[in-house]
Amino acid sequence: MSSDRVDYIAPWWTYWLHNFPHINLRFQPIDKTFQPEDENYQQSLIFLGCVAAAGLGLNLLCLAIYLSCLCCCRKEEEEESKKPNSCCVTWSAVAAGLITCVAVGVGFYGNSETNDGVYQMTYSLYNANHTLGGVDSLVSGTMGNMRSGLHQHLARLDEIFATRGDYVQTLQFMQQMADNVIKQLLGLSDWEKAKVDLASIADQSATIEYYRWLTYLLLLILDLIICLLACLGLAKQSRWLLTTMMVFGVLTLVLSWTSLGADLATAVGTSDFCISPDKYIMSKTKDVISADIVHYYLYCNQTLSNPFQQPLAIFQRSLTTMQIQIQGLLQFAVPLFPTAERDLLGIQHLLNSSEASLHQLTALLDCRGLNKDYLDAMVGVCYDGVEGVLYLCLFSILAACAFTVMLCAIPRAWRQIACREQDYDDMDEEDPFNPRARRLGSQNPDHTNMHSFCSYSSSMGSQTSLHPPAPAVSNAPMSEYMNHTALFGGNPRYENVPLIGRGSPPPSYSPTMRATYLSMTEEQRRHFGNDFQA
């Protein structure tokens, strides 16, 4: 049956997915035929989801081992070891960001392709349902006209032509033709059940696809936001932001593996259907429509005869015969029975409308319309739909890799930030090159030290009022010079040497500093004078 098929060819990726191992939960291989009602077939799809769950567990286990090793290992204190770690974290963050961007792009494309495929399928189902509904409406309308309208006209004409036996026989012959038409219409398949099934399938598919599309859209946006916030946390060196993004990264990792399992099971199941969709459709419709009719619409070859050709031909001949009889009665009976003209014209109008319905019914029952809807649905599902699901699988894999790299880089960055802050704490707070000292100095401008009296800024101070006399400096012994410099910070710095001899501008003092300096100078002079007298 499939060898005669020329219009529909399953794409190569459906064959590739169809060759995936189908194993139930008892690890037994099963038939690959699409059987969604079979329990073993359902277990084979669940098994694919379990494989993705096992991948998630292995991924989390590797992350746990990595974090354990990272916590147990001590960081080297050499400066050379800090630079490679920092570069490693930077390149890891760059790689995670690039992979996330690629994954989000692939995810958007796959989500759009899947949505287009499902939309094409539902559109085709609605068209087919409209065609079957039109067939049912024409059949029911024609039978109603034959049973009610024609019967009433014939009953009144039978009373009018009661005195003419030949006219009564003509009316009886027309009644037989009408019954024959009804019989042929009843011989057509009951389209009502098929119409309801197609409409319900289309409605359910559209609803499920809407929520699936929305869920993936939110997941894509969530992945992108987490990646951006993680990069922001690395740039700002914010430990609380990195910790929060690490928690959300683990959650996104779980969602990525879960979506991978669901997409893989969906792709394999749909591919099993796309390999031989005709067999599944014929098995589902065998209790509703005959196999010849389903075969006619699925393949629509010129060599296949229309299963409705005979009933439609009998319908056409019956209508033609009835119209000839009505034309004869209008020509010969109306001059004798003028009151019969109204009913005869009513029957003629009814036959004309029935013939128009016959032409419409013949066009709707032709295989080309329903076969086109069928092929469009198959192309939407098996080409765009399965291809989009494969792209979503690739998105899930890339997202899992990106967030794995991110979860590996964040603890290292967090540890580097902690070590850098610890190094700042270990530095001397009085070191002017310490960033924390600069921050504290900016926050506490009144904080002063003994050795900070002298300043390199320009001033309006006086040389004679700010410095000791020249003889005291030039004739003082080395020990006295050391004592003198010790008063200005405890360390014999070059800054404490008088600036007159160095050709430098005098330092700047505040009034409080000047008073303190003068009082210390007076005490030193008195001390030197007492020693000199002694």
Short mmCIF file of C-alpha atoms in Angstrom, two decimals:
data_model
loop_
_atom_site.label_atom_id
_atom_site.label_comp_id
_atom_site.label_asym_id
_atom_site.label_seq_id
_atom_site.Cartn_x
_atom_site.Cartn_y
_atom_site.Cartn_z
CA MET A 1 0.00 0.00 0.00
CA SER A 2 2.79 2.39 0.85
CA SER A 3 4.63 1.56 -2.39
CA ASP A 4 1.93 3.37 -4.39
CA ARG A 5 2.34 6.49 -2.30
CA VAL A 6 3.94 9.32 -4.30
CA ASP A 7 2.60 12.49 -2.68
CA TYR A 8 3.71 12.00 0.90
CA ILE A 9 7.25 10.94 1.81
CA ALA A 10 8.29 10.94 5.45
CA PRO A 11 11.39 13.11 6.11
CA TRP A 12 14.69 11.47 6.96
CA TRP A 13 14.71 12.64 10.58
CA THR A 14 11.50 10.72 11.27
CA TYR A 15 13.24 7.51 10.16
CA TRP A 16 16.20 8.37 12.36
CA LEU A 17 13.97 8.93 15.38
CA HIS A 18 11.89 5.85 14.53
CA ASN A 19 15.06 3.73 14.82
CA PHE A 20 15.54 4.78 18.44
CA PRO A 21 15.35 1.75 20.76
CA HIS A 22 11.83 1.18 22.07
CA ILE A 23 12.19 -0.41 25.50
CA ASN A 24 9.53 -0.68 28.17
CA LEU A 25 10.14 -0.15 31.86
CA ARG A 26 10.99 -3.84 32.25
CA PHE A 27 13.87 -3.31 29.78
CA GLN A 28 12.19 -5.43 27.11
CA PRO A 29 12.27 -4.36 23.44
CA ILE A 30 8.84 -3.78 21.93
CA ASP A 31 7.33 -3.15 18.51
CA LYS A 32 8.03 0.28 17.03
CA THR A 33 4.57 0.62 15.47
CA PHE A 34 2.67 3.68 16.64
CA GLN A 35 0.21 2.36 19.22
CA PRO A 36 -0.57 5.09 21.75
CA GLU A 37 -3.25 2.96 23.43
CA ASP A 38 -0.83 0.10 24.11
CA GLU A 39 0.69 0.06 27.60
CA ASN A 40 4.09 -1.21 26.47
CA TYR A 41 4.33 1.51 23.83
CA GLN A 42 3.51 4.14 26.45
CA GLN A 43 6.22 2.73 28.69
CA SER A 44 8.74 2.98 25.84
CA LEU A 45 8.09 6.72 25.61
CA ILE A 46 8.27 7.07 29.38
CA PHE A 47 11.59 5.22 29.24
CA LEU A 48 13.00 8.01 27.05
CA GLY A 49 11.93 10.51 29.69
CA CYS A 50 13.65 8.38 32.32
CA VAL A 51 16.86 8.50 30.26
CA ALA A 52 16.72 12.30 30.42
CA ALA A 53 16.08 12.07 34.18
CA ALA A 54 19.16 9.85 34.52
CA GLY A 55 21.15 12.48 32.60
CA LEU A 56 19.92 15.12 35.05
CA GLY A 57 20.99 12.99 38.01
CA LEU A 58 24.43 12.42 36.50
CA ASN A 59 24.80 16.12 35.80
CA LEU A 60 23.88 17.08 39.35
CA LEU A 61 26.21 14.40 40.72
CA CYS A 62 29.12 15.75 38.70
CA LEU A 63 28.35 19.28 39.91
CA ALA A 64 28.20 18.08 43.53
CA ILE A 65 31.58 16.33 43.17
CA TYR A 66 33.08 19.42 41.57
CA LEU A 67 31.78 21.72 44.30
CA SER A 68 33.00 19.33 46.99
CA CYS A 69 36.48 19.27 45.50
CA LEU A 70 36.43 23.04 45.17
CA CYS A 71 35.49 23.48 48.83
CA CYS A 72 38.08 20.97 50.06
CA CYS A 73 40.99 22.29 48.03
CA ARG A 74 42.81 25.28 49.47
CA LYS A 75 43.55 28.28 47.38
CA GLU A 76 47.22 29.04 46.78
CA GLU A 77 48.44 32.33 48.12
CA GLU A 78 50.92 33.12 45.34
CA GLU A 79 50.00 36.02 43.14
CA GLU A 80 50.76 33.98 40.01
CA SER A 81 48.04 31.50 40.85
CA LYS A 82 45.35 34.18 41.09
CA LYS A 83 45.63 35.39 37.53
CA PRO A 84 44.93 32.05 35.80
CA ASN A 85 41.93 31.42 38.05
CA SER A 86 40.54 34.85 37.24
CA CYS A 87 41.03 34.22 33.52
CA CYS A 88 39.41 30.82 33.87
CA VAL A 89 36.35 32.35 35.52
CA THR A 90 36.17 35.08 32.90
CA TRP A 91 36.37 32.72 29.96
CA SER A 92 33.92 30.35 31.59
CA ALA A 93 31.43 33.19 32.01
CA VAL A 94 31.95 34.27 28.39
CA ALA A 95 31.48 30.70 27.16
CA ALA A 96 28.33 30.25 29.26
CA GLY A 97 26.91 33.53 27.97
CA LEU A 98 27.61 32.66 24.33
CA ILE A 99 26.17 29.16 24.65
CA THR A 100 23.08 30.57 26.35
CA CYS A 101 22.56 33.10 23.58
CA VAL A 102 22.90 30.38 20.93
CA ALA A 103 20.54 28.11 22.90
CA VAL A 104 17.93 30.85 23.23
CA GLY A 105 18.12 31.57 19.50
CA VAL A 106 17.74 27.90 18.64
CA GLY A 107 14.88 27.63 21.12
CA PHE A 108 12.99 30.54 19.62
CA TYR A 109 13.34 29.06 16.14
CA GLY A 110 12.28 25.59 17.27
CA ASN A 111 9.34 26.94 19.22
CA SER A 112 8.15 28.91 16.20
CA GLU A 113 8.58 25.93 13.85
CA THR A 114 6.64 23.63 16.16
CA ASN A 115 3.87 26.18 16.50
CA ASP A 116 3.67 26.59 12.72
CA GLY A 117 3.44 22.84 12.21
CA VAL A 118 0.69 22.36 14.77
CA TYR A 119 -1.20 25.37 13.39
CA GLN A 120 -1.04 23.89 9.89
CA MET A 121 -2.34 20.57 11.22
CA THR A 122 -5.24 22.16 13.10
CA TYR A 123 -6.08 24.33 10.08
CA SER A 124 -6.23 21.24 7.88
CA LEU A 125 -8.37 19.43 10.42
CA TYR A 126 -10.82 22.30 10.54
CA ASN A 127 -10.99 22.33 6.72
CA ALA A 128 -11.61 18.60 6.61
CA ASN A 129 -14.22 18.96 9.33
CA HIS A 130 -15.90 21.71 7.29
CA THR A 131 -15.95 19.45 4.23
CA LEU A 132 -17.43 16.53 6.13
CA GLY A 133 -19.92 18.86 7.77
CA GLY A 134 -20.95 20.14 4.36
CA VAL A 135 -21.46 16.59 3.12
CA ASP A 136 -23.58 15.76 6.14
CA SER A 137 -25.62 18.95 5.71
CA LEU A 138 -26.30 18.26 2.03
CA VAL A 139 -27.25 14.63 2.66
CA SER A 140 -29.56 15.43 5.55
CA GLY A 141 -31.12 18.40 3.68
CA THR A 142 -31.80 16.36 0.53
CA MET A 143 -33.33 13.49 2.48
CA GLY A 144 -35.48 15.94 4.41
CA ASN A 145 -36.79 17.47 1.19
CA MET A 146 -37.56 14.09 -0.29
CA ARG A 147 -39.30 12.80 2.83
CA SER A 148 -41.34 15.83 3.84
CA GLY A 149 -41.69 18.34 0.98
CA LEU A 150 -42.06 15.88 -1.90
CA HIS A 151 -44.35 13.60 0.10
CA GLN A 152 -46.74 16.50 0.88
CA HIS A 153 -46.89 17.60 -2.76
CA LEU A 154 -47.51 14.04 -3.96
CA ALA A 155 -50.25 13.50 -1.39
CA ARG A 156 -52.17 16.60 -2.56
CA LEU A 157 -51.66 15.70 -6.22
CA ASP A 158 -52.94 12.21 -5.54
CA GLU A 159 -56.23 13.73 -4.35
CA ILE A 160 -56.41 16.05 -7.36
CA PHE A 161 -55.67 13.28 -9.87
CA ALA A 162 -57.93 10.75 -8.18
CA THR A 163 -60.11 10.46 -11.28
CA ARG A 164 -57.16 9.84 -13.61
CA GLY A 165 -55.48 6.50 -13.02
CA ASP A 166 -52.56 7.16 -15.39
CA TYR A 167 -51.64 10.33 -13.52
CA VAL A 168 -51.91 8.50 -10.21
CA GLN A 169 -49.51 5.83 -11.51
CA THR A 170 -47.09 8.58 -12.51
CA LEU A 171 -47.23 9.98 -9.00
CA GLN A 172 -46.59 6.51 -7.54
CA PHE A 173 -43.59 6.09 -9.86
CA MET A 174 -42.20 9.42 -8.65
CA GLN A 175 -42.63 8.28 -5.07
CA GLN A 176 -40.61 5.18 -5.87
CA MET A 177 -37.87 7.36 -7.37
CA ALA A 178 -37.85 9.53 -4.27
CA ASP A 179 -37.53 6.45 -2.05
CA ASN A 180 -34.68 5.26 -4.25
CA VAL A 181 -32.89 8.59 -3.79
CA ILE A 182 -33.31 8.35 -0.02
CA LYS A 183 -31.96 4.80 -0.11
CA GLN A 184 -28.87 5.90 -2.02
CA LEU A 185 -28.26 8.76 0.39
CA LEU A 186 -28.58 6.39 3.30
CA GLY A 187 -25.98 4.20 1.62
CA LEU A 188 -23.42 6.94 2.12
CA SER A 189 -21.28 6.73 5.26
CA ASP A 190 -22.37 8.49 8.39
CA TRP A 191 -20.11 11.58 8.46
CA GLU A 192 -21.47 13.01 11.69
CA LYS A 193 -19.21 11.00 14.00
CA ALA A 194 -16.13 11.68 11.92
CA LYS A 195 -16.94 15.38 11.91
CA VAL A 196 -17.21 15.53 15.70
CA ASP A 197 -13.96 13.61 16.19
CA LEU A 198 -11.97 15.89 13.87
CA ALA A 199 -13.30 19.04 15.51
CA SER A 200 -12.49 17.79 19.00
CA ILE A 201 -8.98 16.72 17.96
CA ALA A 202 -8.34 20.14 16.42
CA ASP A 203 -9.63 21.98 19.50
CA GLN A 204 -7.56 19.88 21.91
CA SER A 205 -4.44 20.22 19.76
CA ALA A 206 -4.83 24.00 19.54
CA THR A 207 -5.28 24.34 23.30
CA ILE A 208 -2.31 22.13 24.15
CA GLU A 209 -0.12 23.88 21.60
CA TYR A 210 -0.96 27.31 23.00
CA TYR A 211 0.13 26.38 26.53
CA ARG A 212 3.20 24.54 25.23
CA TRP A 213 4.26 27.58 23.18
CA LEU A 214 3.71 29.92 26.12
CA THR A 215 5.63 27.65 28.50
CA TYR A 216 8.66 27.50 26.22
CA LEU A 217 8.54 31.23 25.64
CA LEU A 218 8.69 31.86 29.39
CA LEU A 219 11.50 29.30 29.74
CA LEU A 220 13.54 31.01 27.04
CA ILE A 221 13.07 34.41 28.67
CA LEU A 222 13.97 32.94 32.08
CA ASP A 223 17.21 31.45 30.72
CA LEU A 224 18.19 34.73 29.14
CA ILE A 225 17.44 36.75 32.30
CA ILE A 226 19.38 34.36 34.54
CA CYS A 227 22.38 34.50 32.21
CA LEU A 228 22.35 38.31 32.13
CA LEU A 229 21.99 38.61 35.91
CA ALA A 230 24.80 36.11 36.46
CA CYS A 231 27.09 38.14 34.18
CA LEU A 232 26.04 41.28 36.04
CA GLY A 233 26.89 39.64 39.35
CA LEU A 234 30.33 38.68 38.06
CA ALA A 235 30.93 42.21 36.79
CA LYS A 236 29.72 43.88 40.02
CA GLN A 237 31.33 41.16 42.20
CA SER A 238 28.09 40.81 44.12
CA ARG A 239 28.11 37.63 46.17
CA TRP A 240 24.41 37.68 47.04
CA LEU A 241 23.46 38.10 43.38
CA LEU A 242 25.75 35.24 42.38
CA THR A 243 24.28 33.03 45.09
CA THR A 244 20.74 33.80 43.95
CA MET A 245 21.61 33.12 40.32
CA MET A 246 23.24 29.85 41.33
CA VAL A 247 19.97 28.69 42.90
CA PHE A 248 17.99 29.73 39.83
CA GLY A 249 20.65 28.11 37.64
CA VAL A 250 20.08 24.76 39.32
CA LEU A 251 16.32 25.19 38.83
CA THR A 252 16.80 26.04 35.15
CA LEU A 253 19.11 23.05 34.77
CA VAL A 254 16.35 20.79 36.08
CA LEU A 255 13.81 22.41 33.71
CA SER A 256 16.18 21.97 30.75
CA TRP A 257 16.59 18.24 31.34
CA THR A 258 12.86 17.84 31.95
CA SER A 259 12.01 19.59 28.70
CA LEU A 260 14.59 17.43 26.92
CA GLY A 261 12.87 14.26 28.12
CA ALA A 262 9.42 15.50 27.12
CA ASP A 263 10.61 16.70 23.70
CA LEU A 264 12.49 13.48 22.99
CA ALA A 265 9.48 11.32 23.82
CA THR A 266 7.23 13.57 21.72
CA ALA A 267 9.61 13.51 18.75
CA VAL A 268 9.98 9.72 18.79
CA GLY A 269 6.25 9.10 19.18
CA THR A 270 5.36 11.53 16.40
CA SER A 271 8.00 10.00 14.13
CA ASP A 272 6.53 6.56 14.70
CA PHE A 273 3.21 7.96 13.49
CA CYS A 274 4.77 9.78 10.52
CA ILE A 275 6.44 6.62 9.19
CA SER A 276 3.08 5.01 8.35
CA PRO A 277 0.19 7.35 9.19
CA ASP A 278 -2.20 5.58 6.80
CA LYS A 279 -2.11 2.34 8.79
CA TYR A 280 -2.99 4.08 12.03
CA ILE A 281 -5.80 6.12 10.44
CA MET A 282 -7.33 3.04 8.81
CA SER A 283 -7.18 1.14 12.09
CA LYS A 284 -8.91 4.01 13.91
CA THR A 285 -11.67 4.50 11.32
CA LYS A 286 -12.48 0.90 10.47
CA ASP A 287 -15.52 0.91 12.77
CA VAL A 288 -16.84 4.20 11.34
CA ILE A 289 -16.05 4.24 7.60
CA SER A 290 -15.31 1.38 5.23
CA ALA A 291 -11.68 0.67 4.31
CA ASP A 292 -12.30 1.42 0.59
CA ILE A 293 -13.43 4.96 1.38
CA VAL A 294 -10.47 5.64 3.68
CA HIS A 295 -8.08 4.20 1.12
CA TYR A 296 -9.63 6.39 -1.58
CA TYR A 297 -9.09 9.59 0.38
CA LEU A 298 -5.63 8.71 1.71
CA TYR A 299 -4.13 7.97 -1.69
CA CYS A 300 -6.44 9.65 -4.22
CA ASN A 301 -4.92 7.98 -7.26
CA GLN A 302 -6.47 8.12 -10.69
CA THR A 303 -6.56 4.33 -10.77
CA LEU A 304 -8.82 4.21 -7.73
CA SER A 305 -12.55 4.34 -8.39
CA ASN A 306 -14.78 6.66 -6.43
CA PRO A 307 -16.71 4.52 -3.90
CA PHE A 308 -19.58 7.00 -4.13
CA GLN A 309 -19.82 6.91 -7.90
CA GLN A 310 -22.65 4.35 -8.08
CA PRO A 311 -24.97 5.93 -5.48
CA LEU A 312 -24.37 9.38 -6.97
CA ALA A 313 -25.12 8.07 -10.48
CA ILE A 314 -28.37 6.46 -9.29
CA PHE A 315 -29.22 9.70 -7.51
CA GLN A 316 -28.66 11.62 -10.76
CA ARG A 317 -30.76 9.21 -12.88
CA SER A 318 -33.61 9.26 -10.37
CA LEU A 319 -33.71 13.06 -10.36
CA THR A 320 -33.63 13.17 -14.16
CA THR A 321 -36.51 10.70 -14.41
CA MET A 322 -38.58 12.63 -11.90
CA GLN A 323 -37.96 15.90 -13.74
CA ILE A 324 -39.16 14.33 -17.00
CA GLN A 325 -42.34 13.11 -15.31
CA ILE A 326 -42.99 16.56 -13.84
CA GLN A 327 -42.52 18.19 -17.26
CA GLY A 328 -45.11 15.80 -18.75
CA LEU A 329 -47.63 16.49 -16.00
CA LEU A 330 -47.14 20.24 -16.39
CA GLN A 331 -47.75 19.92 -20.09
CA PHE A 332 -50.78 17.58 -20.10
CA ALA A 333 -52.34 17.61 -16.61
CA VAL A 334 -52.40 21.32 -15.85
CA PRO A 335 -54.92 22.17 -18.63
CA LEU A 336 -57.28 19.56 -17.14
CA PHE A 337 -56.49 20.22 -13.47
CA PRO A 338 -55.40 23.86 -13.01
CA THR A 339 -55.24 23.47 -9.21
CA ALA A 340 -52.38 20.95 -9.63
CA GLU A 341 -50.03 23.53 -11.14
CA ARG A 342 -48.91 24.90 -7.79
CA ASP A 343 -47.85 21.50 -6.41
CA LEU A 344 -46.22 20.49 -9.67
CA LEU A 345 -44.14 23.69 -9.70
CA GLY A 346 -43.25 23.06 -6.06
CA ILE A 347 -42.00 19.58 -6.93
CA GLN A 348 -40.02 20.98 -9.87
CA HIS A 349 -38.36 23.58 -7.62
CA LEU A 350 -37.54 20.86 -5.06
CA LEU A 351 -35.97 18.66 -7.75
CA ASN A 352 -33.90 21.57 -9.06
CA SER A 353 -32.55 22.32 -5.57
CA SER A 354 -31.83 18.62 -5.07
CA GLU A 355 -29.87 18.54 -8.32
CA ALA A 356 -27.81 21.55 -7.16
CA SER A 357 -27.15 19.73 -3.89
CA LEU A 358 -26.10 16.69 -5.90
CA HIS A 359 -23.44 18.70 -7.77
CA GLN A 360 -22.13 20.17 -4.53
CA LEU A 361 -22.13 16.75 -2.91
CA THR A 362 -20.20 15.29 -5.84
CA ALA A 363 -17.55 18.02 -5.51
CA LEU A 364 -17.23 17.59 -1.75
CA LEU A 365 -16.98 13.81 -1.98
CA ASP A 366 -14.15 14.03 -4.48
CA CYS A 367 -10.88 12.82 -2.98
CA ARG A 368 -8.78 15.83 -3.97
CA GLY A 369 -10.11 18.19 -1.30
CA LEU A 370 -9.81 15.87 1.69
CA ASN A 371 -6.54 14.40 0.43
CA LYS A 372 -5.03 17.89 0.24
CA ASP A 373 -6.08 18.57 3.83
CA TYR A 374 -4.58 15.24 4.86
CA LEU A 375 -1.25 15.96 3.14
CA ASP A 376 -1.10 19.47 4.61
CA ALA A 377 -1.66 18.05 8.08
CA MET A 378 1.08 15.44 7.57
CA VAL A 379 3.53 18.04 6.30
CA GLY A 380 2.74 20.30 9.25
CA VAL A 381 3.23 17.55 11.82
CA CYS A 382 6.05 15.50 10.33
CA TYR A 383 8.09 18.26 8.74
CA ASP A 384 7.68 21.52 10.65
CA GLY A 385 6.43 19.97 13.88
CA VAL A 386 9.06 17.25 14.35
CA GLU A 387 11.81 19.53 13.07
CA GLY A 388 10.82 22.18 15.60
CA VAL A 389 10.81 19.61 18.41
CA LEU A 390 14.32 18.53 17.42
CA TYR A 391 15.47 22.14 17.64
CA LEU A 392 13.88 22.35 21.09
CA CYS A 393 15.84 19.22 22.09
CA LEU A 394 19.01 20.96 20.92
CA PHE A 395 18.02 24.04 22.91
CA SER A 396 17.60 21.94 26.06
CA ILE A 397 21.03 20.33 25.58
CA LEU A 398 22.76 23.68 24.97
CA ALA A 399 20.97 25.28 27.93
CA ALA A 400 22.03 22.40 30.19
CA CYS A 401 25.66 22.78 29.05
CA ALA A 402 25.58 26.56 29.49
CA PHE A 403 24.17 26.45 33.00
CA THR A 404 26.55 23.65 33.95
CA VAL A 405 29.49 25.85 32.97
CA MET A 406 27.88 28.77 34.81
CA LEU A 407 27.37 26.73 37.97
CA CYS A 408 31.03 25.73 37.80
CA ALA A 409 32.23 29.31 37.32
CA ILE A 410 30.07 31.02 39.97
CA PRO A 411 31.62 29.25 43.03
CA ARG A 412 35.12 30.13 41.82
CA ALA A 413 34.11 33.73 41.31
CA TRP A 414 32.42 33.80 44.72
CA ARG A 415 35.58 32.40 46.31
CA GLN A 416 37.82 34.93 44.55
CA ILE A 417 35.63 37.77 45.76
CA ALA A 418 35.82 36.43 49.32
CA CYS A 419 39.61 36.02 49.13
CA ARG A 420 40.03 39.54 47.72
CA GLU A 421 38.00 41.00 50.58
CA GLN A 422 40.04 38.95 53.05
CA ASP A 423 43.23 40.35 51.54
CA TYR A 424 41.85 43.85 52.04
CA ASP A 425 41.14 43.03 55.68
CA ASP A 426 44.71 41.78 56.19
CA MET A 427 46.27 44.97 54.78
CA ASP A 428 47.31 47.81 57.03
CA GLU A 429 44.43 50.23 57.39
CA GLU A 430 46.94 53.11 57.54
CA ASP A 431 48.35 52.17 54.14
CA PRO A 432 47.36 54.97 51.77
CA PHE A 433 47.19 52.47 48.88
CA ASN A 434 44.62 50.28 50.65
CA PRO A 435 41.19 50.75 49.01
CA ARG A 436 39.45 50.20 52.31
CA ALA A 437 41.61 52.86 53.96
CA ARG A 438 40.70 55.28 51.21
CA ARG A 439 37.03 54.47 51.69
CA LEU A 440 37.30 54.92 55.46
CA GLY A 441 39.20 58.12 54.99
CA SER A 442 36.51 59.50 52.74
CA GLN A 443 33.85 58.51 55.25
CA ASN A 444 35.77 59.92 58.30
CA PRO A 445 37.44 63.16 57.22
CA ASP A 446 38.15 64.19 60.86
CA HIS A 447 40.36 61.13 61.42
CA THR A 448 43.98 62.38 61.80
CA ASN A 449 47.28 60.82 62.77
CA MET A 450 50.43 62.29 64.27
CA HIS A 451 52.47 61.73 61.14
CA SER A 452 49.96 63.41 58.89
CA PHE A 453 50.62 66.94 60.03
CA CYS A 454 52.80 67.67 57.07
CA SER A 455 51.17 68.03 53.73
CA TYR A 456 52.41 68.31 50.19
CA SER A 457 49.76 70.79 49.16
CA SER A 458 50.57 74.46 48.75
CA SER A 459 49.87 76.71 51.72
CA MET A 460 49.99 80.23 53.05
CA GLY A 461 52.03 79.21 56.13
CA SER A 462 55.16 81.03 57.27
CA GLN A 463 58.56 79.37 57.22
CA THR A 464 59.78 80.97 60.45
CA SER A 465 56.64 80.14 62.39
CA LEU A 466 56.37 76.55 61.27
CA HIS A 467 59.99 75.29 61.55
CA PRO A 468 62.52 75.24 64.36
CA PRO A 469 65.46 77.59 64.17
CA ALA A 470 68.18 76.69 61.77
CA PRO A 471 70.96 76.28 64.44
CA ALA A 472 68.84 73.75 66.28
CA VAL A 473 68.60 71.69 63.16
CA SER A 474 72.12 72.11 61.89
CA ASN A 475 73.99 71.74 65.24
CA ALA A 476 71.79 69.11 66.83
CA PRO A 477 73.37 65.70 67.16
CA MET A 478 71.98 62.64 65.38
CA SER A 479 70.17 61.39 68.47
CA GLU A 480 68.42 64.72 68.89
CA TYR A 481 67.40 64.62 65.22
CA MET A 482 65.91 61.18 65.69
CA ASN A 483 63.99 62.36 68.76
CA HIS A 484 62.84 65.38 66.85
CA THR A 485 61.53 63.28 63.95
CA ALA A 486 59.95 60.76 66.30
CA LEU A 487 57.56 63.43 67.47
CA PHE A 488 56.11 63.59 63.95
CA GLY A 489 55.14 59.98 63.48
CA GLY A 490 57.74 57.74 65.07
CA ASN A 491 59.60 57.07 61.81
CA PRO A 492 62.55 59.13 60.55
CA ARG A 493 60.97 59.99 57.22
CA TYR A 494 62.38 62.30 54.65
CA GLU A 495 59.19 64.32 54.77
CA ASN A 496 60.01 65.42 58.33
CA VAL A 497 63.22 67.12 57.25
CA PRO A 498 62.77 70.91 57.05
CA LEU A 499 61.71 71.91 53.61
CA ILE A 500 63.81 75.17 53.52
CA GLY A 501 66.99 73.40 52.69
CA ARG A 502 65.25 71.22 50.12
CA GLY A 503 63.89 74.16 48.17
CA SER A 504 60.34 73.01 48.65
CA PRO A 505 57.36 75.19 49.47
CA PRO A 506 56.33 75.36 53.11
CA PRO A 507 53.67 72.91 54.25
CA SER A 508 50.14 73.92 55.01
CA TYR A 509 48.79 73.80 58.58
CA SER A 510 45.41 74.34 60.05
CA PRO A 511 45.13 76.63 63.11
CA THR A 512 44.73 73.62 65.43
CA MET A 513 47.72 71.86 63.93
CA ARG A 514 49.80 75.04 64.18
CA ALA A 515 48.97 75.49 67.86
CA THR A 516 49.84 71.87 68.58
CA TYR A 517 53.07 72.16 66.66
CA LEU A 518 54.12 75.36 68.50
CA SER A 519 53.35 73.90 71.91
CA MET A 520 55.45 70.82 71.11
CA THR A 521 58.27 73.05 69.89
CA GLU A 522 58.23 75.10 73.13
CA GLU A 523 58.34 71.92 75.22
CA GLN A 524 61.28 70.68 73.18
CA ARG A 525 63.12 73.95 73.65
CA ARG A 526 62.59 73.91 77.41
CA HIS A 527 63.78 70.33 77.51
CA PHE A 528 66.91 71.20 75.57
CA GLY A 529 67.51 74.22 77.83
CA ASN A 530 67.27 72.15 81.03
CA ASP A 531 69.66 69.61 79.64
CA PHE A 532 72.06 72.35 78.65
CA GLN A 533 72.02 73.92 82.13
CA ALA A 534 72.49 70.56 83.75
#
